Coordinates of C-alpha atoms and ligand atoms in Angstrom, one line a residue:
M1 CA 15.1 14.6 7.8
E2 CA 11.0 13.1 8.8
K3 CA 11.5 9.8 10.5
L4 CA 11.0 6.8 7.4
I5 CA 7.3 5.1 7.3
I6 CA 8.1 1.9 6.3
T7 CA 4.5 0.2 4.7
C8 CA 4.5 -3.8 4.5
A9 CA 2.3 -5.2 2.0
L10 CA 1.6 -8.6 2.8
K11 CA 0.6 -10.2 0.2
G12 CA -0.8 -8.9 -2.9
A13 CA -3.8 -10.1 -4.8
E14 CA -2.3 -11.6 -7.6
T15 CA 0.6 -12.7 -5.3
T16 CA 0.7 -16.5 -4.8
R17 CA 2.5 -19.7 -2.9
D18 CA 3.4 -20.6 -6.4
S19 CA 5.6 -18.0 -7.0
N20 CA 6.9 -17.9 -3.4
P21 CA 5.7 -20.1 -1.0
N22 CA 6.5 -18.3 1.9
V23 CA 3.3 -16.2 1.4
P24 CA 0.4 -15.1 4.1
Y25 CA -2.8 -16.8 3.0
T26 CA -4.8 -17.5 6.4
P27 CA -6.2 -14.2 8.4
E28 CA -3.7 -15.9 11.4
E29 CA -1.0 -16.1 8.6
L30 CA -1.4 -12.6 8.0
A31 CA -1.3 -11.4 11.6
V32 CA 2.1 -13.4 12.6
A33 CA 3.6 -11.5 9.5
A34 CA 2.5 -8.2 10.2
E35 CA 3.8 -8.8 14.0
E36 CA 7.2 -9.5 12.5
A37 CA 7.2 -6.9 10.1
C38 CA 6.2 -4.6 12.7
V39 CA 8.9 -5.8 14.8
E40 CA 11.5 -4.7 11.7
G41 CA 9.9 -1.4 11.5
A42 CA 6.5 -1.4 9.6
S43 CA 3.9 1.0 11.4
I44 CA 1.4 0.7 8.4
I45 CA 0.1 -2.7 6.5
H46 CA -1.3 -2.6 3.6
L47 CA -4.1 -5.5 3.7
H48 CA -5.5 -8.1 1.3
V49 CA -6.7 -11.2 2.2
C50 CA -7.6 -14.7 0.3
Q51 CA -9.7 -17.5 0.3
D52 CA -7.5 -20.6 1.8
D53 CA -6.0 -21.4 -1.7
G54 CA -5.0 -18.3 -1.9
T55 CA -7.8 -17.1 -4.3
P56 CA -7.9 -13.5 -4.2
T57 CA -11.1 -12.1 -2.0
M58 CA -13.0 -8.8 -0.3
D59 CA -14.7 -11.0 1.5
P60 CA -15.4 -8.6 4.8
A61 CA -15.6 -11.7 7.4
I62 CA -12.3 -12.7 6.0
Y63 CA -11.2 -9.0 6.2
E64 CA -12.7 -8.9 9.7
K65 CA -10.9 -11.6 11.1
A66 CA -7.4 -10.6 10.1
H67 CA -8.0 -6.9 10.5
D68 CA -8.8 -8.2 14.5
L69 CA -5.8 -10.5 14.7
I70 CA -3.5 -7.7 13.7
K71 CA -4.7 -5.3 15.9
K72 CA -4.4 -8.2 19.0
R73 CA -0.6 -8.1 17.6
T74 CA 0.5 -5.1 16.4
D75 CA -0.4 -1.2 16.9
A76 CA -0.3 -0.5 13.5
I77 CA -2.3 1.6 10.8
V78 CA -4.2 -1.3 9.0
Q79 CA -4.5 0.0 5.5
F80 CA -7.6 -1.7 3.5
S81 CA -6.9 -2.5 -0.5
T82 CA -9.9 -1.1 -2.4
G83 CA -8.2 -1.8 -5.2
G84 CA -8.9 -5.9 -4.8
A85 CA -8.4 -8.0 -7.5
V86 CA -8.3 -6.9 -11.5
G87 CA -12.0 -7.7 -12.2
M88 CA -13.4 -7.0 -9.2
S89 CA -16.9 -4.5 -8.9
L90 CA -17.3 -1.5 -7.2
E91 CA -19.5 -2.9 -5.2
E92 CA -17.3 -5.8 -4.2
R93 CA -14.2 -3.8 -3.5
A94 CA -16.3 -1.2 -1.2
A95 CA -17.5 -4.2 1.1
P96 CA -15.0 -4.1 3.8
L97 CA -14.5 -0.3 4.5
D98 CA -17.7 -0.3 6.5
L99 CA -15.3 -2.6 9.4
K100 CA -14.1 1.0 9.2
P101 CA -9.8 0.5 9.2
E102 CA -7.9 3.7 9.7
M103 CA -6.8 3.8 6.6
A104 CA -7.9 2.4 3.0
T105 CA -5.9 2.5 -1.0
L106 CA -7.5 4.8 -3.1
T107 CA -6.1 4.1 -7.0
T108 CA -7.2 7.7 -9.0
G109 CA -7.3 6.2 -12.5
T110 CA -7.3 3.0 -14.5
V111 CA -4.4 1.8 -15.7
N112 CA -3.2 -1.3 -18.1
F113 CA -2.3 -3.8 -15.8
G114 CA -0.1 -6.4 -17.6
R115 CA -2.5 -7.6 -20.0
E116 CA -5.7 -6.5 -17.9
V117 CA -7.1 -3.6 -16.7
F118 CA -7.0 -2.3 -13.6
Y119 CA -10.4 -0.3 -13.6
N120 CA -10.5 3.1 -11.6
P121 CA -13.3 5.4 -13.6
A122 CA -15.1 8.5 -12.3
Q123 CA -17.4 6.8 -10.7
Y124 CA -15.6 4.0 -8.7
M125 CA -12.9 7.1 -7.2
E126 CA -16.4 8.9 -6.3
T127 CA -18.0 6.1 -4.5
L128 CA -15.1 5.2 -2.9
A129 CA -13.9 8.6 -1.8
R130 CA -17.2 9.0 -0.5
K131 CA -17.6 6.0 1.5
M132 CA -13.7 6.6 3.1
A133 CA -14.7 10.3 3.9
E134 CA -18.2 9.3 5.7
L135 CA -15.9 6.6 8.1
D136 CA -13.5 8.6 8.6
I137 CA -10.7 6.4 7.4
K138 CA -7.4 8.2 5.7
P139 CA -7.0 7.2 2.2
E140 CA -3.5 6.8 0.7
I141 CA -3.6 8.0 -2.7
E142 CA -2.4 5.0 -5.5
V143 CA -0.4 6.1 -8.5
F144 CA 0.4 3.9 -11.5
D145 CA 0.9 7.1 -13.6
A146 CA 1.3 10.2 -13.4
G147 CA -2.7 11.6 -14.7
M148 CA -3.4 10.0 -11.0
I149 CA -1.8 12.5 -9.6
K150 CA -4.1 14.9 -11.1
N151 CA -6.9 13.2 -10.5
A152 CA -6.6 13.3 -7.0
L153 CA -5.9 16.9 -6.8
F154 CA -9.6 17.3 -9.0
L155 CA -10.9 15.0 -6.0
V156 CA -9.7 17.5 -3.5
K157 CA -10.8 20.6 -5.5
R158 CA -14.7 19.0 -5.6
G159 CA -14.6 18.4 -2.3
L160 CA -14.7 14.5 -2.0
L161 CA -10.7 14.0 -0.8
E162 CA -9.0 16.4 1.8
M163 CA -5.8 17.4 2.3
P164 CA -3.5 17.1 3.2
L165 CA -3.0 14.0 1.0
H166 CA -0.9 10.9 1.3
F167 CA 0.3 9.7 -2.1
D168 CA 1.6 5.9 -3.2
F169 CA 3.7 6.0 -6.7
V170 CA 3.7 2.7 -7.8
M171 CA 6.3 2.3 -10.1
G172 CA 7.0 -0.8 -12.5
V173 CA 3.4 -2.1 -13.0
P174 CA 3.6 -3.3 -17.2
G175 CA 1.2 -1.0 -18.1
G176 CA 1.9 2.2 -15.5
I177 CA 4.3 4.2 -15.1
G178 CA 8.2 3.2 -15.0
G179 CA 11.0 2.6 -11.9
S180 CA 13.8 4.7 -13.1
A181 CA 14.9 8.1 -10.9
A182 CA 14.2 10.5 -13.1
E183 CA 10.3 8.7 -13.2
L184 CA 10.5 9.2 -9.3
N185 CA 11.8 12.6 -9.4
F186 CA 9.2 13.4 -12.0
L187 CA 6.5 11.8 -9.6
A188 CA 7.6 13.5 -6.6
G189 CA 7.9 17.0 -8.0
M190 CA 4.5 16.9 -9.2
I191 CA 2.3 16.4 -5.8
P192 CA 1.6 19.7 -4.0
E193 CA 3.5 21.2 -0.9
G194 CA 2.1 19.8 2.7
T195 CA 1.8 16.2 0.9
T196 CA 3.7 13.1 1.9
W197 CA 4.7 10.2 -0.4
S198 CA 6.0 6.7 -0.3
V199 CA 7.5 4.5 -3.2
A200 CA 5.9 0.5 -3.8
G201 CA 9.0 -0.3 -6.7
I202 CA 7.6 -3.6 -8.4
G203 CA 9.8 -6.2 -8.4
R204 CA 13.1 -5.4 -9.2
H205 CA 12.5 -2.2 -8.0
E206 CA 11.3 -2.4 -4.8
T207 CA 14.9 -1.5 -3.3
T208 CA 16.3 1.1 -5.7
L209 CA 13.1 3.3 -5.8
G210 CA 13.3 2.5 -1.8
T211 CA 16.9 3.4 -1.1
M212 CA 15.9 7.0 -3.7
A213 CA 12.8 7.6 -1.4
I214 CA 14.9 7.1 1.7
A215 CA 17.3 9.9 0.6
M216 CA 14.5 12.3 -0.8
G217 CA 12.7 12.1 2.2
G218 CA 9.7 10.0 1.0
H219 CA 8.6 6.9 2.4
V220 CA 8.5 3.5 1.2
R221 CA 6.3 -0.1 0.7
V222 CA 7.5 -3.2 0.5
G223 CA 6.4 -6.4 0.5
F224 CA 5.4 -9.6 -1.3
E225 CA 2.7 -8.0 -2.7
D226 CA 5.5 -6.1 -4.6
N227 CA 8.1 -8.2 -4.8
I228 CA 8.9 -12.0 -3.9
Y229 CA 12.5 -11.6 -4.0
Y230 CA 15.8 -11.2 -1.9
H231 CA 18.3 -10.6 -4.2
R232 CA 18.4 -11.5 -8.1
G233 CA 17.3 -15.0 -8.2
V234 CA 17.2 -15.8 -4.4
L235 CA 13.6 -15.8 -2.9
A236 CA 13.0 -13.7 0.2
E237 CA 12.3 -15.7 2.9
S238 CA 9.5 -13.2 4.6
N239 CA 7.6 -9.5 4.4
A240 CA 9.9 -9.3 8.0
Q241 CA 13.3 -9.8 5.7
L242 CA 11.9 -7.0 2.9
V243 CA 11.1 -4.5 6.0
A244 CA 14.3 -4.8 7.8
R245 CA 16.6 -4.0 4.9
M246 CA 14.6 -0.9 4.3
A247 CA 15.4 0.1 8.2
R248 CA 18.5 -1.0 7.8
I249 CA 19.6 1.2 5.0
S250 CA 17.6 4.2 6.4
R251 CA 19.4 4.3 9.3
E252 CA 22.3 3.7 7.8
I253 CA 21.7 7.1 6.3
G254 CA 21.0 8.6 9.5
R255 CA 17.5 8.6 9.1
E256 CA 15.2 6.9 11.7
V257 CA 12.3 4.8 11.3
A258 CA 8.6 5.9 12.4
T259 CA 6.4 4.0 15.0
P260 CA 2.7 3.6 14.3
E261 CA 2.1 6.6 16.6
E262 CA 4.5 8.6 15.0
A263 CA 3.2 7.3 11.3
R264 CA 0.0 8.4 12.4
E265 CA 1.4 12.3 13.5
I266 CA 3.6 12.8 10.4
L267 CA 0.4 11.7 8.4
K268 CA -1.3 14.0 9.8
M269 CA -3.9 11.2 11.4
K270 CA -4.6 12.5 14.7
Ligands
LIG1 N1 -4.5 -5.6 -7.0 C1 -4.3 -4.6 -7.7 C2 -5.3 -4.6 -9.6 C3 -4.7 -1.7 -3.7 O1 -4.9 -2.2 -3.4 O2 -5.5 -0.8 -3.7 C4 -4.6 -3.5 -7.4 C5 -3.7 -3.2 -6.4 C6 -4.2 -1.7 -5.5 O3 -3.5 -3.8 -5.4
LIG2 ZN1 -2.8 -3.7 -2.5

């Protein structure tokens, strides 16, 4: 089986130290957390930034600082979020792309997000996809529900996205698809031959879905954005601890973990 790509989502727009005091905030803290995660086997760093008090921001100056520091400490693929936080404008969400990260997320549809709405109408998808193509940024298609796969394939048909796509199934967000084995199997069966996928299981689904993905030949995302616990009721100490568990499970069943260079090859980025 192809080596396993582990993405580490160091912090989410919605994750704060109120829920886990180990969440990294500043560019320096994010870079240290990225390095620790890479030592344990992460090859992609999914990046959200915030102000010093944890307030989410898409400020390009903060993204630039975090990006530079992560690149100094690791050779990971740095993947910017274009989802940002619920309620951010398209302009805000697109702005950090000018820094030309290697990779960025693209959510191909609108979804309820707890009691809020994560808004991704056609104009948002098209603008972000065009900008990523212009700047040669590899998109990762974020799928919160099944219809988003169809939307992404429609963008390919219209020439706005290029094959082979890489999907990330974000499963277990209240409002989106659930976190069962049947649902993962359904999504993995919907994507065309030659494309790649990973799974980001939210909360308690992180380890179960990640383990299933390892066995199925998919890839895995873990980290504080998706889950702040190591075990039920026990907070994780670091992002690296969550990465290490996935790497260990994968090696135990005979699947090696990809380096960043190997991840670039698997994702056809070079
Ligand atoms: N914060 C969520 C509303 C992404 O990074 O592209 C959206 C999100 C997706 O986190
Ligand atoms: Zn994110």
